[in-house]
């Protein structure tokens, strides 16, 4: 009997060589630790944090000093000394703006956390800069009604305006400018918008001091002042 060809013998030996040359795969077993959880910086609560079930949480001390109730010299600004109550000063310190209590942007820091420390002690809050929040002032503007499907807004033009953008108003909703926030709506949807219980913008002028005229342009020049 003749021996099998070389290629047949190689095919028979290939499975044996493959299984013998392959290293064994280690089996890793995990066991639950019976010891207590480790203690250290990774498990300790943050500094100053009170446990949830703490019956005596630390009392938050107001940052406005009691000395605010003491008259402070106006240093020539007024004839009489300046004075305010501690309650009014603390209330104004915690307000983010006179017309808004909290923040309106992720990058903002709450006013009550920013105005802390000895720097703001004996500080009359009535005389500190307190600009109104524009995010609330823009919602005082009445809706600009139009019969067109597409309107344009440039913020009034001039150096105080913004690049002209086009707004689609064919949907039954109030569409605001993404630059300045002025609201626009189509006359075709007036009846539906008036039937809603509330709208983010007033549908008609209500005489609010924050309202601006519907047209702010002084002249028709391309770069004219508004």
JSON list of C-alpha atoms in Angstrom, two decimals:
[
{"chain": "A", "resi": 1, "resn": "UNK", "atom": "CA", "xyz": [0.00, 0.00, 0.00]},
{"chain": "A", "resi": 2, "resn": "UNK", "atom": "CA", "xyz": [1.41, 3.32, -1.05]},
{"chain": "A", "resi": 3, "resn": "UNK", "atom": "CA", "xyz": [1.59, 6.16, 1.52]},
{"chain": "A", "resi": 4, "resn": "UNK", "atom": "CA", "xyz": [-0.86, 9.05, 1.05]},
{"chain": "A", "resi": 5, "resn": "UNK", "atom": "CA", "xyz": [0.33, 12.15, -0.75]},
{"chain": "A", "resi": 6, "resn": "UNK", "atom": "CA", "xyz": [2.12, 14.87, 1.15]},
{"chain": "A", "resi": 7, "resn": "UNK", "atom": "CA", "xyz": [-0.79, 17.26, 0.99]},
{"chain": "A", "resi": 8, "resn": "UNK", "atom": "CA", "xyz": [-3.12, 14.67, 2.50]},
{"chain": "A", "resi": 9, "resn": "UNK", "atom": "CA", "xyz": [-0.74, 14.06, 5.37]},
{"chain": "A", "resi": 10, "resn": "UNK", "atom": "CA", "xyz": [-0.44, 17.80, 5.98]},
{"chain": "A", "resi": 11, "resn": "UNK", "atom": "CA", "xyz": [-4.21, 18.15, 6.08]},
{"chain": "A", "resi": 12, "resn": "UNK", "atom": "CA", "xyz": [-4.45, 15.36, 8.70]},
{"chain": "A", "resi": 13, "resn": "UNK", "atom": "CA", "xyz": [-1.75, 16.88, 10.91]},
{"chain": "A", "resi": 14, "resn": "UNK", "atom": "CA", "xyz": [-3.06, 20.46, 10.72]},
{"chain": "A", "resi": 15, "resn": "UNK", "atom": "CA", "xyz": [-5.79, 20.09, 13.40]},
{"chain": "A", "resi": 16, "resn": "UNK", "atom": "CA", "xyz": [-3.33, 18.43, 15.76]},
{"chain": "A", "resi": 17, "resn": "UNK", "atom": "CA", "xyz": [-0.73, 21.13, 15.30]},
{"chain": "A", "resi": 18, "resn": "UNK", "atom": "CA", "xyz": [-3.32, 23.88, 15.73]},
{"chain": "A", "resi": 19, "resn": "UNK", "atom": "CA", "xyz": [-4.75, 22.54, 19.00]},
{"chain": "A", "resi": 20, "resn": "UNK", "atom": "CA", "xyz": [-1.36, 21.69, 20.50]},
{"chain": "A", "resi": 21, "resn": "UNK", "atom": "CA", "xyz": [0.29, 25.00, 19.64]},
{"chain": "A", "resi": 22, "resn": "UNK", "atom": "CA", "xyz": [-2.59, 27.16, 20.89]},
{"chain": "A", "resi": 23, "resn": "UNK", "atom": "CA", "xyz": [-1.89, 28.40, 24.46]},
{"chain": "A", "resi": 24, "resn": "UNK", "atom": "CA", "xyz": [-4.55, 27.66, 27.06]},
{"chain": "A", "resi": 25, "resn": "UNK", "atom": "CA", "xyz": [-6.98, 30.48, 27.81]},
{"chain": "A", "resi": 26, "resn": "UNK", "atom": "CA", "xyz": [-6.90, 31.42, 31.50]},
{"chain": "A", "resi": 27, "resn": "UNK", "atom": "CA", "xyz": [-10.24, 31.48, 33.28]},
{"chain": "A", "resi": 28, "resn": "UNK", "atom": "CA", "xyz": [-10.69, 34.55, 35.44]},
{"chain": "A", "resi": 29, "resn": "UNK", "atom": "CA", "xyz": [-13.09, 34.26, 38.32]},
{"chain": "A", "resi": 30, "resn": "UNK", "atom": "CA", "xyz": [-14.35, 37.17, 40.35]},
{"chain": "A", "resi": 31, "resn": "UNK", "atom": "CA", "xyz": [-15.43, 36.83, 43.93]},
{"chain": "A", "resi": 32, "resn": "UNK", "atom": "CA", "xyz": [-17.49, 39.31, 45.93]},
{"chain": "A", "resi": 33, "resn": "UNK", "atom": "CA", "xyz": [-15.41, 41.01, 48.56]},
{"chain": "A", "resi": 34, "resn": "UNK", "atom": "CA", "xyz": [-16.60, 40.43, 52.10]},
{"chain": "A", "resi": 35, "resn": "UNK", "atom": "CA", "xyz": [-14.65, 43.38, 53.44]},
{"chain": "A", "resi": 36, "resn": "UNK", "atom": "CA", "xyz": [-16.15, 46.80, 53.99]},
{"chain": "A", "resi": 37, "resn": "UNK", "atom": "CA", "xyz": [-16.00, 49.52, 51.38]},
{"chain": "A", "resi": 38, "resn": "UNK", "atom": "CA", "xyz": [-12.69, 51.41, 51.28]},
{"chain": "A", "resi": 39, "resn": "UNK", "atom": "CA", "xyz": [-12.51, 54.76, 52.97]},
{"chain": "A", "resi": 40, "resn": "UNK", "atom": "CA", "xyz": [-10.61, 57.72, 51.65]},
{"chain": "A", "resi": 41, "resn": "UNK", "atom": "CA", "xyz": [-10.87, 60.76, 49.45]},
{"chain": "A", "resi": 42, "resn": "UNK", "atom": "CA", "xyz": [-12.95, 58.89, 46.87]},
{"chain": "A", "resi": 43, "resn": "UNK", "atom": "CA", "xyz": [-15.72, 58.03, 49.28]},
{"chain": "A", "resi": 44, "resn": "UNK", "atom": "CA", "xyz": [-15.70, 61.04, 51.61]},
{"chain": "A", "resi": 45, "resn": "UNK", "atom": "CA", "xyz": [-18.47, 63.61, 51.00]},
{"chain": "A", "resi": 46, "resn": "UNK", "atom": "CA", "xyz": [-17.47, 66.99, 49.56]},
{"chain": "A", "resi": 47, "resn": "UNK", "atom": "CA", "xyz": [-16.24, 69.58, 51.97]},
{"chain": "A", "resi": 48, "resn": "UNK", "atom": "CA", "xyz": [-19.13, 71.46, 53.53]},
{"chain": "A", "resi": 49, "resn": "UNK", "atom": "CA", "xyz": [-21.79, 69.01, 52.31]},
{"chain": "A", "resi": 50, "resn": "UNK", "atom": "CA", "xyz": [-24.36, 67.89, 54.86]},
{"chain": "A", "resi": 51, "resn": "UNK", "atom": "CA", "xyz": [-25.73, 64.32, 54.87]},
{"chain": "A", "resi": 52, "resn": "UNK", "atom": "CA", "xyz": [-29.27, 63.89, 53.65]},
{"chain": "A", "resi": 53, "resn": "UNK", "atom": "CA", "xyz": [-30.53, 62.68, 57.00]},
{"chain": "A", "resi": 54, "resn": "UNK", "atom": "CA", "xyz": [-28.66, 65.24, 59.09]},
{"chain": "A", "resi": 55, "resn": "UNK", "atom": "CA", "xyz": [-31.17, 66.48, 61.70]},
{"chain": "A", "resi": 56, "resn": "UNK", "atom": "CA", "xyz": [-29.11, 69.65, 62.30]},
{"chain": "A", "resi": 57, "resn": "UNK", "atom": "CA", "xyz": [-27.98, 70.97, 58.89]},
{"chain": "A", "resi": 58, "resn": "UNK", "atom": "CA", "xyz": [-25.63, 73.97, 58.94]},
{"chain": "A", "resi": 59, "resn": "UNK", "atom": "CA", "xyz": [-27.44, 77.27, 58.91]},
{"chain": "A", "resi": 60, "resn": "UNK", "atom": "CA", "xyz": [-26.80, 79.43, 55.86]},
{"chain": "A", "resi": 61, "resn": "UNK", "atom": "CA", "xyz": [-25.41, 82.75, 57.00]},
{"chain": "A", "resi": 62, "resn": "UNK", "atom": "CA", "xyz": [-26.46, 85.76, 54.90]},
{"chain": "A", "resi": 63, "resn": "UNK", "atom": "CA", "xyz": [-23.61, 87.57, 53.20]},
{"chain": "A", "resi": 64, "resn": "UNK", "atom": "CA", "xyz": [-25.00, 91.04, 53.80]},
{"chain": "A", "resi": 65, "resn": "UNK", "atom": "CA", "xyz": [-23.53, 92.39, 57.01]},
{"chain": "A", "resi": 66, "resn": "UNK", "atom": "CA", "xyz": [-25.67, 93.60, 59.87]},
{"chain": "A", "resi": 67, "resn": "UNK", "atom": "CA", "xyz": [-23.80, 96.87, 59.64]},
{"chain": "A", "resi": 68, "resn": "UNK", "atom": "CA", "xyz": [-25.86, 97.76, 56.56]},
{"chain": "A", "resi": 69, "resn": "UNK", "atom": "CA", "xyz": [-28.51, 98.99, 58.95]},
{"chain": "A", "resi": 70, "resn": "UNK", "atom": "CA", "xyz": [-26.00, 101.55, 60.26]},
{"chain": "A", "resi": 71, "resn": "UNK", "atom": "CA", "xyz": [-25.92, 104.87, 58.36]},
{"chain": "A", "resi": 72, "resn": "UNK", "atom": "CA", "xyz": [-22.96, 105.06, 55.94]},
{"chain": "A", "resi": 73, "resn": "UNK", "atom": "CA", "xyz": [-21.39, 108.26, 54.76]},
{"chain": "A", "resi": 74, "resn": "UNK", "atom": "CA", "xyz": [-22.35, 109.18, 51.21]},
{"chain": "A", "resi": 75, "resn": "UNK", "atom": "CA", "xyz": [-18.89, 110.76, 50.66]},
{"chain": "A", "resi": 76, "resn": "UNK", "atom": "CA", "xyz": [-20.26, 113.80, 48.87]},
{"chain": "A", "resi": 77, "resn": "UNK", "atom": "CA", "xyz": [-22.79, 111.95, 46.72]},
{"chain": "A", "resi": 78, "resn": "UNK", "atom": "CA", "xyz": [-25.68, 112.91, 48.95]},
{"chain": "A", "resi": 79, "resn": "UNK", "atom": "CA", "xyz": [-26.29, 115.35, 51.76]},
{"chain": "A", "resi": 80, "resn": "UNK", "atom": "CA", "xyz": [-27.70, 112.66, 54.03]},
{"chain": "A", "resi": 81, "resn": "UNK", "atom": "CA", "xyz": [-25.97, 109.37, 54.91]},
{"chain": "A", "resi": 82, "resn": "UNK", "atom": "CA", "xyz": [-27.03, 106.21, 53.08]},
{"chain": "A", "resi": 83, "resn": "UNK", "atom": "CA", "xyz": [-28.86, 103.47, 54.92]},
{"chain": "A", "resi": 84, "resn": "UNK", "atom": "CA", "xyz": [-30.95, 100.39, 54.02]},
{"chain": "A", "resi": 85, "resn": "UNK", "atom": "CA", "xyz": [-32.50, 97.51, 55.91]},
{"chain": "A", "resi": 86, "resn": "UNK", "atom": "CA", "xyz": [-30.80, 94.13, 56.08]},
{"chain": "A", "resi": 87, "resn": "UNK", "atom": "CA", "xyz": [-33.88, 92.38, 54.64]},
{"chain": "A", "resi": 88, "resn": "UNK", "atom": "CA", "xyz": [-34.03, 94.60, 51.57]},
{"chain": "A", "resi": 89, "resn": "UNK", "atom": "CA", "xyz": [-30.32, 94.25, 50.95]},
{"chain": "A", "resi": 90, "resn": "UNK", "atom": "CA", "xyz": [-30.42, 90.47, 51.18]},
{"chain": "A", "resi": 91, "resn": "UNK", "atom": "CA", "xyz": [-33.43, 90.26, 48.88]},
{"chain": "A", "resi": 92, "resn": "UNK", "atom": "CA", "xyz": [-31.76, 92.40, 46.23]},
{"chain": "A", "resi": 93, "resn": "UNK", "atom": "CA", "xyz": [-28.51, 90.47, 46.54]},
{"chain": "A", "resi": 94, "resn": "UNK", "atom": "CA", "xyz": [-30.25, 87.18, 45.75]},
{"chain": "A", "resi": 95, "resn": "UNK", "atom": "CA", "xyz": [-32.19, 88.53, 42.75]},
{"chain": "A", "resi": 96, "resn": "UNK", "atom": "CA", "xyz": [-30.35, 87.92, 39.49]},
{"chain": "A", "resi": 97, "resn": "UNK", "atom": "CA", "xyz": [-32.03, 91.00, 38.00]},
{"chain": "A", "resi": 98, "resn": "UNK", "atom": "CA", "xyz": [-34.79, 93.33, 39.18]},
{"chain": "A", "resi": 99, "resn": "UNK", "atom": "CA", "xyz": [-37.22, 91.53, 36.86]},
{"chain": "A", "resi": 100, "resn": "UNK", "atom": "CA", "xyz": [-35.88, 87.97, 37.15]},
{"chain": "A", "resi": 101, "resn": "UNK", "atom": "CA", "xyz": [-35.01, 85.87, 40.19]},
{"chain": "A", "resi": 102, "resn": "UNK", "atom": "CA", "xyz": [-32.81, 83.13, 38.70]},
{"chain": "A", "resi": 103, "resn": "UNK", "atom": "CA", "xyz": [-30.18, 82.72, 36.00]},
{"chain": "A", "resi": 104, "resn": "UNK", "atom": "CA", "xyz": [-31.12, 82.35, 32.32]},
{"chain": "A", "resi": 105, "resn": "UNK", "atom": "CA", "xyz": [-27.87, 80.97, 30.91]},
{"chain": "A", "resi": 106, "resn": "UNK", "atom": "CA", "xyz": [-25.64, 78.01, 31.70]},
{"chain": "A", "resi": 107, "resn": "UNK", "atom": "CA", "xyz": [-22.58, 80.26, 31.80]},
{"chain": "A", "resi": 108, "resn": "UNK", "atom": "CA", "xyz": [-24.11, 82.53, 34.43]},
{"chain": "A", "resi": 109, "resn": "UNK", "atom": "CA", "xyz": [-23.28, 82.35, 38.09]},
{"chain": "A", "resi": 110, "resn": "UNK", "atom": "CA", "xyz": [-26.06, 83.05, 40.59]},
{"chain": "A", "resi": 111, "resn": "UNK", "atom": "CA", "xyz": [-25.79, 86.53, 42.01]},
{"chain": "A", "resi": 112, "resn": "UNK", "atom": "CA", "xyz": [-26.15, 85.27, 45.57]},
{"chain": "A", "resi": 113, "resn": "UNK", "atom": "CA", "xyz": [-23.00, 83.14, 45.08]},
{"chain": "A", "resi": 114, "resn": "UNK", "atom": "CA", "xyz": [-21.01, 85.85, 43.31]},
{"chain": "A", "resi": 115, "resn": "UNK", "atom": "CA", "xyz": [-21.66, 88.71, 45.74]},
{"chain": "A", "resi": 116, "resn": "UNK", "atom": "CA", "xyz": [-20.17, 87.13, 48.85]},
{"chain": "A", "resi": 117, "resn": "UNK", "atom": "CA", "xyz": [-17.42, 87.91, 51.30]},
{"chain": "A", "resi": 118, "resn": "UNK", "atom": "CA", "xyz": [-16.18, 91.06, 53.03]},
{"chain": "A", "resi": 119, "resn": "UNK", "atom": "CA", "xyz": [-16.06, 92.94, 49.73]},
{"chain": "A", "resi": 120, "resn": "UNK", "atom": "CA", "xyz": [-19.83, 93.28, 49.72]},
{"chain": "A", "resi": 121, "resn": "UNK", "atom": "CA", "xyz": [-20.29, 94.05, 53.39]},
{"chain": "A", "resi": 122, "resn": "UNK", "atom": "CA", "xyz": [-21.59, 97.52, 54.16]},
{"chain": "A", "resi": 123, "resn": "UNK", "atom": "CA", "xyz": [-22.67, 97.76, 50.52]},
{"chain": "A", "resi": 124, "resn": "UNK", "atom": "CA", "xyz": [-25.90, 99.57, 49.73]},
{"chain": "A", "resi": 125, "resn": "UNK", "atom": "CA", "xyz": [-27.50, 97.31, 47.12]},
{"chain": "A", "resi": 126, "resn": "UNK", "atom": "CA", "xyz": [-29.78, 100.09, 45.85]},
{"chain": "A", "resi": 127, "resn": "UNK", "atom": "CA", "xyz": [-26.73, 101.84, 44.40]},
{"chain": "A", "resi": 128, "resn": "UNK", "atom": "CA", "xyz": [-25.25, 98.77, 42.68]},
{"chain": "A", "resi": 129, "resn": "UNK", "atom": "CA", "xyz": [-25.72, 98.16, 38.93]},
{"chain": "A", "resi": 130, "resn": "UNK", "atom": "CA", "xyz": [-28.96, 96.24, 38.44]},
{"chain": "A", "resi": 131, "resn": "UNK", "atom": "CA", "xyz": [-29.79, 96.08, 34.72]},
{"chain": "A", "resi": 132, "resn": "UNK", "atom": "CA", "xyz": [-33.01, 94.42, 33.70]},
{"chain": "A", "resi": 133, "resn": "UNK", "atom": "CA", "xyz": [-32.85, 90.97, 32.11]},
{"chain": "A", "resi": 134, "resn": "UNK", "atom": "CA", "xyz": [-33.35, 91.32, 28.36]},
{"chain": "A", "resi": 135, "resn": "UNK", "atom": "CA", "xyz": [-34.73, 87.77, 28.16]},
{"chain": "A", "resi": 136, "resn": "UNK", "atom": "CA", "xyz": [-37.81, 89.03, 30.00]},
{"chain": "A", "resi": 137, "resn": "UNK", "atom": "CA", "xyz": [-37.95, 92.46, 28.36]},
{"chain": "A", "resi": 138, "resn": "UNK", "atom": "CA", "xyz": [-38.17, 90.95, 24.87]},
{"chain": "A", "resi": 139, "resn": "UNK", "atom": "CA", "xyz": [-41.33, 89.10, 25.88]},
{"chain": "A", "resi": 140, "resn": "UNK", "atom": "CA", "xyz": [-42.99, 92.46, 26.49]},
{"chain": "A", "resi": 141, "resn": "UNK", "atom": "CA", "xyz": [-42.87, 93.23, 22.75]},
{"chain": "A", "resi": 142, "resn": "UNK", "atom": "CA", "xyz": [-46.19, 92.76, 20.92]},
{"chain": "A", "resi": 143, "resn": "UNK", "atom": "CA", "xyz": [-46.51, 90.47, 17.93]},
{"chain": "A", "resi": 144, "resn": "UNK", "atom": "CA", "xyz": [-45.77, 91.94, 14.50]},
{"chain": "A", "resi": 145, "resn": "UNK", "atom": "CA", "xyz": [-48.66, 90.80, 12.27]},
{"chain": "A", "resi": 146, "resn": "UNK", "atom": "CA", "xyz": [-48.14, 90.28, 8.56]},
{"chain": "A", "resi": 147, "resn": "UNK", "atom": "CA", "xyz": [-50.01, 88.91, 5.53]},
{"chain": "A", "resi": 148, "resn": "UNK", "atom": "CA", "xyz": [-46.86, 87.44, 4.01]},
{"chain": "A", "resi": 149, "resn": "UNK", "atom": "CA", "xyz": [-45.53, 83.93, 4.44]},
{"chain": "A", "resi": 150, "resn": "UNK", "atom": "CA", "xyz": [-41.94, 85.10, 4.88]},
{"chain": "A", "resi": 151, "resn": "UNK", "atom": "CA", "xyz": [-40.79, 88.25, 6.67]},
{"chain": "A", "resi": 152, "resn": "UNK", "atom": "CA", "xyz": [-37.34, 89.72, 7.22]},
{"chain": "A", "resi": 153, "resn": "UNK", "atom": "CA", "xyz": [-35.86, 91.22, 10.38]},
{"chain": "A", "resi": 154, "resn": "UNK", "atom": "CA", "xyz": [-32.69, 93.28, 10.76]},
{"chain": "A", "resi": 155, "resn": "UNK", "atom": "CA", "xyz": [-33.23, 94.57, 14.29]},
{"chain": "A", "resi": 156, "resn": "UNK", "atom": "CA", "xyz": [-34.06, 98.06, 13.03]},
{"chain": "A", "resi": 157, "resn": "UNK", "atom": "CA", "xyz": [-31.03, 98.49, 10.80]},
{"chain": "A", "resi": 158, "resn": "UNK", "atom": "CA", "xyz": [-28.01, 100.65, 11.34]},
{"chain": "A", "resi": 159, "resn": "UNK", "atom": "CA", "xyz": [-25.08, 99.87, 13.65]},
{"chain": "A", "resi": 160, "resn": "UNK", "atom": "CA", "xyz": [-27.45, 98.77, 16.41]},
{"chain": "A", "resi": 161, "resn": "UNK", "atom": "CA", "xyz": [-29.19, 96.21, 14.21]},
{"chain": "A", "resi": 162, "resn": "UNK", "atom": "CA", "xyz": [-28.16, 92.73, 13.13]},
{"chain": "A", "resi": 163, "resn": "UNK", "atom": "CA", "xyz": [-27.75, 90.82, 9.85]},
{"chain": "A", "resi": 164, "resn": "UNK", "atom": "CA", "xyz": [-31.01, 90.48, 7.98]},
{"chain": "A", "resi": 165, "resn": "UNK", "atom": "CA", "xyz": [-32.64, 87.08, 8.33]},
{"chain": "A", "resi": 166, "resn": "UNK", "atom": "CA", "xyz": [-35.84, 85.67, 6.86]},
{"chain": "A", "resi": 167, "resn": "UNK", "atom": "CA", "xyz": [-38.51, 84.07, 9.04]},
{"chain": "A", "resi": 168, "resn": "UNK", "atom": "CA", "xyz": [-41.18, 81.65, 7.86]},
{"chain": "A", "resi": 169, "resn": "UNK", "atom": "CA", "xyz": [-44.54, 82.55, 9.47]},
{"chain": "A", "resi": 170, "resn": "UNK", "atom": "CA", "xyz": [-46.89, 80.16, 7.69]},
{"chain": "A", "resi": 171, "resn": "UNK", "atom": "CA", "xyz": [-47.26, 77.94, 10.78]},
{"chain": "A", "resi": 172, "resn": "UNK", "atom": "CA", "xyz": [-49.99, 78.69, 13.37]},
{"chain": "A", "resi": 173, "resn": "UNK", "atom": "CA", "xyz": [-47.59, 79.94, 16.00]},
{"chain": "A", "resi": 174, "resn": "UNK", "atom": "CA", "xyz": [-45.56, 82.96, 17.06]},
{"chain": "A", "resi": 175, "resn": "UNK", "atom": "CA", "xyz": [-42.21, 82.94, 15.28]},
{"chain": "A", "resi": 176, "resn": "UNK", "atom": "CA", "xyz": [-39.44, 84.99, 16.83]},
{"chain": "A", "resi": 177, "resn": "UNK", "atom": "CA", "xyz": [-36.26, 86.37, 15.33]},
{"chain": "A", "resi": 178, "resn": "UNK", "atom": "CA", "xyz": [-33.28, 84.27, 16.34]},
{"chain": "A", "resi": 179, "resn": "UNK", "atom": "CA", "xyz": [-31.12, 87.40, 16.69]},
{"chain": "A", "resi": 180, "resn": "UNK", "atom": "CA", "xyz": [-33.19, 89.96, 18.59]},
{"chain": "A", "resi": 181, "resn": "UNK", "atom": "CA", "xyz": [-36.24, 87.92, 19.61]},
{"chain": "A", "resi": 182, "resn": "UNK", "atom": "CA", "xyz": [-38.93, 90.11, 18.03]},
{"chain": "A", "resi": 183, "resn": "UNK", "atom": "CA", "xyz": [-42.13, 88.08, 17.45]},
{"chain": "A", "resi": 184, "resn": "UNK", "atom": "CA", "xyz": [-43.91, 87.71, 14.10]},
{"chain": "A", "resi": 185, "resn": "UNK", "atom": "CA", "xyz": [-47.13, 85.94, 13.14]},
{"chain": "A", "resi": 186, "resn": "UNK", "atom": "CA", "xyz": [-49.42, 85.62, 10.12]},
{"chain": "A", "resi": 187, "resn": "UNK", "atom": "CA", "xyz": [-52.80, 87.36, 10.13]},
{"chain": "A", "resi": 188, "resn": "UNK", "atom": "CA", "xyz": [-54.32, 84.10, 8.92]},
{"chain": "A", "resi": 189, "resn": "UNK", "atom": "CA", "xyz": [-53.64, 82.55, 12.35]},
{"chain": "A", "resi": 190, "resn": "UNK", "atom": "CA", "xyz": [-54.77, 85.48, 14.48]},
{"chain": "A", "resi": 191, "resn": "UNK", "atom": "CA", "xyz": [-58.07, 83.88, 15.48]},
{"chain": "A", "resi": 192, "resn": "UNK", "atom": "CA", "xyz": [-56.34, 80.67, 16.55]},
{"chain": "A", "resi": 193, "resn": "UNK", "atom": "CA", "xyz": [-53.67, 82.49, 18.57]},
{"chain": "A", "resi": 194, "resn": "UNK", "atom": "CA", "xyz": [-56.29, 84.62, 20.29]},
{"chain": "A", "resi": 195, "resn": "UNK", "atom": "CA", "xyz": [-58.15, 81.47, 21.34]},
{"chain": "A", "resi": 196, "resn": "UNK", "atom": "CA", "xyz": [-55.13, 80.15, 23.26]},
{"chain": "A", "resi": 197, "resn": "UNK", "atom": "CA", "xyz": [-55.21, 80.60, 27.04]},
{"chain": "A", "resi": 198, "resn": "UNK", "atom": "CA", "xyz": [-51.78, 82.30, 27.01]},
{"chain": "A", "resi": 199, "resn": "UNK", "atom": "CA", "xyz": [-49.03, 83.25, 24.58]},
{"chain": "A", "resi": 200, "resn": "UNK", "atom": "CA", "xyz": [-45.33, 83.95, 25.19]},
{"chain": "A", "resi": 201, "resn": "UNK", "atom": "CA", "xyz": [-45.74, 87.43, 23.62]},
{"chain": "A", "resi": 202, "resn": "UNK", "atom": "CA", "xyz": [-48.66, 89.87, 23.85]},
{"chain": "A", "resi": 203, "resn": "UNK", "atom": "CA", "xyz": [-50.76, 89.78, 20.71]},
{"chain": "A", "resi": 204, "resn": "UNK", "atom": "CA", "xyz": [-51.47, 93.52, 20.87]},
{"chain": "A", "resi": 205, "resn": "UNK", "atom": "CA", "xyz": [-49.68, 96.47, 22.48]},
{"chain": "A", "resi": 206, "resn": "UNK", "atom": "CA", "xyz": [-50.56, 96.79, 26.15]},
{"chain": "A", "resi": 207, "resn": "UNK", "atom": "CA", "xyz": [-48.70, 100.01, 26.92]},
{"chain": "A", "resi": 208, "resn": "UNK", "atom": "CA", "xyz": [-45.79, 98.42, 28.77]},
{"chain": "A", "resi": 209, "resn": "UNK", "atom": "CA", "xyz": [-42.82, 100.82, 29.23]},
{"chain": "A", "resi": 210, "resn": "UNK", "atom": "CA", "xyz": [-40.53, 98.18, 27.69]},
{"chain": "A", "resi": 211, "resn": "UNK", "atom": "CA", "xyz": [-42.39, 98.21, 24.37]},
{"chain": "A", "resi": 212, "resn": "UNK", "atom": "CA", "xyz": [-40.56, 99.68, 21.38]},
{"chain": "A", "resi": 213, "resn": "UNK", "atom": "CA", "xyz": [-42.21, 101.08, 18.23]},
{"chain": "A", "resi": 214, "resn": "UNK", "atom": "CA", "xyz": [-42.83, 98.57, 15.49]},
{"chain": "A", "resi": 215, "resn": "UNK", "atom": "CA", "xyz": [-40.59, 100.53, 13.13]},
{"chain": "A", "resi": 216, "resn": "UNK", "atom": "CA", "xyz": [-37.38, 101.86, 14.67]},
{"chain": "A", "resi": 217, "resn": "UNK", "atom": "CA", "xyz": [-35.82, 103.18, 11.49]},
{"chain": "A", "resi": 218, "resn": "UNK", "atom": "CA", "xyz": [-35.22, 106.93, 11.34]},
{"chain": "A", "resi": 219, "resn": "UNK", "atom": "CA", "xyz": [-34.29, 107.05, 7.66]},
{"chain": "A", "resi": 220, "resn": "UNK", "atom": "CA", "xyz": [-34.30, 104.69, 4.68]},
{"chain": "A", "resi": 221, "resn": "UNK", "atom": "CA", "xyz": [-30.53, 104.82, 4.25]},
{"chain": "A", "resi": 222, "resn": "UNK", "atom": "CA", "xyz": [-28.81, 101.41, 4.23]},
{"chain": "A", "resi": 223, "resn": "UNK", "atom": "CA", "xyz": [-26.63, 102.36, 7.21]},
{"chain": "A", "resi": 224, "resn": "UNK", "atom": "CA", "xyz": [-28.95, 104.93, 8.73]},
{"chain": "A", "resi": 225, "resn": "UNK", "atom": "CA", "xyz": [-29.35, 105.27, 12.47]},
{"chain": "A", "resi": 226, "resn": "UNK", "atom": "CA", "xyz": [-32.47, 103.79, 13.95]}
]
